[in-house]
mmCIF file of C-alpha atoms in Angstrom:
data_model
loop_
_atom_site.group_PDB
_atom_site.id
_atom_site.type_symbol
_atom_site.label_atom_id
_atom_site.label_comp_id
_atom_site.label_asym_id
_atom_site.label_seq_id
_atom_site.Cartn_x
_atom_site.Cartn_y
_atom_site.Cartn_z
ATOM 1 C CA MET A 8 0.000 0.000 0.000
ATOM 2 C CA PRO A 9 1.471 3.415 -0.903
ATOM 3 C CA LYS A 10 2.424 5.642 1.969
ATOM 4 C CA ARG A 11 0.875 9.057 2.353
ATOM 5 C CA LYS A 12 3.025 11.886 3.580
ATOM 6 C CA GLY A 13 3.058 11.973 7.364
ATOM 7 C CA ILE A 14 0.762 8.947 7.701
ATOM 8 C CA PRO A 15 2.178 5.452 8.258
ATOM 9 C CA ALA A 16 1.144 2.739 5.841
ATOM 10 C CA SER A 17 -2.139 1.204 6.941
ATOM 11 C CA SER A 18 -2.249 -2.347 8.155
ATOM 12 C CA ASP A 19 -4.512 -4.299 10.429
ATOM 13 C CA ALA A 20 -4.130 -2.698 13.855
ATOM 14 C CA GLU A 21 -3.984 -6.118 15.487
ATOM 15 C CA ASP A 22 -0.787 -6.924 13.568
ATOM 16 C CA GLU A 23 0.919 -3.870 15.059
ATOM 17 C CA GLN A 24 0.197 -4.746 18.675
ATOM 18 C CA PRO A 25 2.368 -6.963 20.888
ATOM 19 C CA GLU A 26 1.199 -10.561 21.011
ATOM 20 C CA GLU A 27 -0.320 -10.347 24.491
ATOM 21 C CA GLU A 28 -2.464 -7.391 23.377
ATOM 22 C CA GLN A 29 -3.820 -9.236 20.337
ATOM 23 C CA GLU A 30 -6.328 -11.169 22.425
ATOM 24 C CA GLU A 31 -9.786 -9.986 21.526
ATOM 25 C CA ALA A 32 -12.320 -9.309 24.206
ATOM 26 C CA ALA A 33 -15.364 -11.526 24.136
ATOM 27 C CA PRO A 34 -18.013 -9.880 21.960
ATOM 28 C CA SER A 35 -20.550 -7.994 23.981
ATOM 29 C CA THR A 36 -24.244 -8.115 23.332
ATOM 30 C CA ASP A 37 -24.935 -5.315 25.804
ATOM 31 C CA LYS A 38 -26.427 -2.203 24.278
ATOM 32 C CA THR A 39 -24.617 0.898 25.454
ATOM 33 C CA THR A 40 -24.640 4.519 24.442
ATOM 34 C CA THR A 41 -22.128 7.323 24.518
ATOM 35 C CA THR A 42 -22.620 10.203 26.897
ATOM 36 C CA SER A 43 -22.348 12.894 24.228
ATOM 37 C CA ASP A 44 -24.233 13.419 20.973
ATOM 38 C CA GLY A 45 -21.798 10.986 19.325
ATOM 39 C CA PRO A 46 -22.600 7.571 17.919
ATOM 40 C CA ARG A 47 -24.740 5.201 19.965
ATOM 41 C CA VAL A 48 -22.796 1.975 20.398
ATOM 42 C CA VAL A 49 -25.019 -1.048 19.824
ATOM 43 C CA CYS A 50 -22.458 -3.806 20.432
ATOM 44 C CA GLU A 51 -18.750 -4.450 20.736
ATOM 45 C CA LEU A 52 -17.384 -6.897 18.189
ATOM 46 C CA SER A 53 -14.003 -6.941 19.913
ATOM 47 C CA ARG A 54 -11.982 -4.765 22.238
ATOM 48 C CA ASN A 55 -11.659 -1.912 19.719
ATOM 49 C CA ARG A 56 -14.318 -2.725 17.099
ATOM 50 C CA LYS A 57 -17.878 -1.624 17.616
ATOM 51 C CA VAL A 58 -21.161 -1.352 15.796
ATOM 52 C CA ALA A 59 -22.741 2.040 16.310
ATOM 53 C CA VAL A 60 -25.635 4.014 14.914
ATOM 54 C CA LYS A 61 -25.101 7.686 14.227
ATOM 55 C CA LYS A 62 -26.830 10.626 12.627
ATOM 56 C CA PHE A 63 -24.846 12.779 10.223
ATOM 57 C CA LYS A 64 -26.246 15.680 8.222
ATOM 58 C CA GLY A 65 -29.770 14.531 9.065
ATOM 59 C CA LYS A 66 -29.246 10.950 7.856
ATOM 60 C CA VAL A 67 -28.895 7.798 9.954
ATOM 61 C CA PHE A 68 -25.927 5.447 9.413
ATOM 62 C CA VAL A 69 -24.907 2.058 10.777
ATOM 63 C CA ASP A 70 -21.226 2.298 11.567
ATOM 64 C CA VAL A 71 -18.881 -0.698 11.898
ATOM 65 C CA ARG A 72 -15.656 0.859 13.048
ATOM 66 C CA GLU A 73 -12.494 0.630 15.086
ATOM 67 C CA PHE A 74 -12.416 2.926 18.100
ATOM 68 C CA TRP A 75 -9.486 4.358 20.039
ATOM 69 C CA SER A 76 -9.261 5.766 23.542
ATOM 70 C CA LYS A 77 -8.294 9.295 24.515
ATOM 71 C CA ASP A 78 -8.557 10.508 28.092
ATOM 72 C CA GLY A 79 -10.734 7.508 28.955
ATOM 73 C CA GLU A 80 -13.228 8.205 26.147
ATOM 74 C CA ASP A 81 -13.694 5.886 23.149
ATOM 75 C CA LEU A 82 -13.526 7.793 19.879
ATOM 76 C CA PRO A 83 -14.229 6.490 16.355
ATOM 77 C CA SER A 84 -11.256 6.057 14.015
ATOM 78 C CA LYS A 85 -11.077 6.333 10.242
ATOM 79 C CA LYS A 86 -10.918 2.527 9.959
ATOM 80 C CA GLY A 87 -14.419 1.322 9.298
ATOM 81 C CA ILE A 88 -17.504 1.708 7.191
ATOM 82 C CA SER A 89 -20.666 3.764 7.550
ATOM 83 C CA LEU A 90 -23.661 2.251 5.811
ATOM 84 C CA PRO A 91 -26.653 4.427 4.989
ATOM 85 C CA LEU A 92 -29.931 2.804 6.007
ATOM 86 C CA GLU A 93 -30.676 1.627 2.453
ATOM 87 C CA GLN A 94 -27.387 -0.298 2.296
ATOM 88 C CA TRP A 95 -27.842 -1.600 5.847
ATOM 89 C CA GLU A 96 -31.253 -2.999 4.866
ATOM 90 C CA MET A 97 -29.763 -4.618 1.759
ATOM 91 C CA LEU A 98 -27.090 -6.280 3.898
ATOM 92 C CA ARG A 99 -29.742 -7.518 6.330
ATOM 93 C CA GLU A 100 -31.759 -8.989 3.438
ATOM 94 C CA HIS A 101 -28.714 -10.958 2.263
ATOM 95 C CA ILE A 102 -27.470 -12.215 5.622
ATOM 96 C CA GLU A 103 -28.675 -15.767 4.917
ATOM 97 C CA ASP A 104 -26.711 -15.752 1.641
ATOM 98 C CA VAL A 105 -23.620 -14.695 3.578
ATOM 99 C CA ARG A 106 -24.190 -17.471 6.124
ATOM 100 C CA GLU A 107 -24.527 -20.069 3.349
ATOM 101 C CA VAL A 108 -21.244 -19.003 1.764
ATOM 102 C CA ILE A 109 -19.494 -19.015 5.143
ATOM 103 C CA ALA A 110 -20.823 -22.534 5.744
ATOM 104 C CA SER A 111 -19.450 -23.662 2.385
ATOM 105 C CA PHE A 112 -15.946 -22.586 3.496
ATOM 106 C CA THR A 113 -16.053 -24.454 6.792
#
């Protein structure tokens, strides 16, 4: 991947961490929210990856994103994807197709 000036080449954040930090937290099914007007976290996929719902410019998005901590507050990073509701619904409609393909690989 080409390097951008002043920004290190992107790689999976888990590869950059020492081995003992690579352990992922057990996924959480608890629904939590942020204290500010930021994204509402729906679940934690791992220690730093979360699914959140946010409103931006009057539109609602489902956000699957890596988060980072600053001063004890979890903040969203640039690593992730924000799906508008139409794309989120399309993904939901095809979840069984995804499961079938996953099953064919295992």
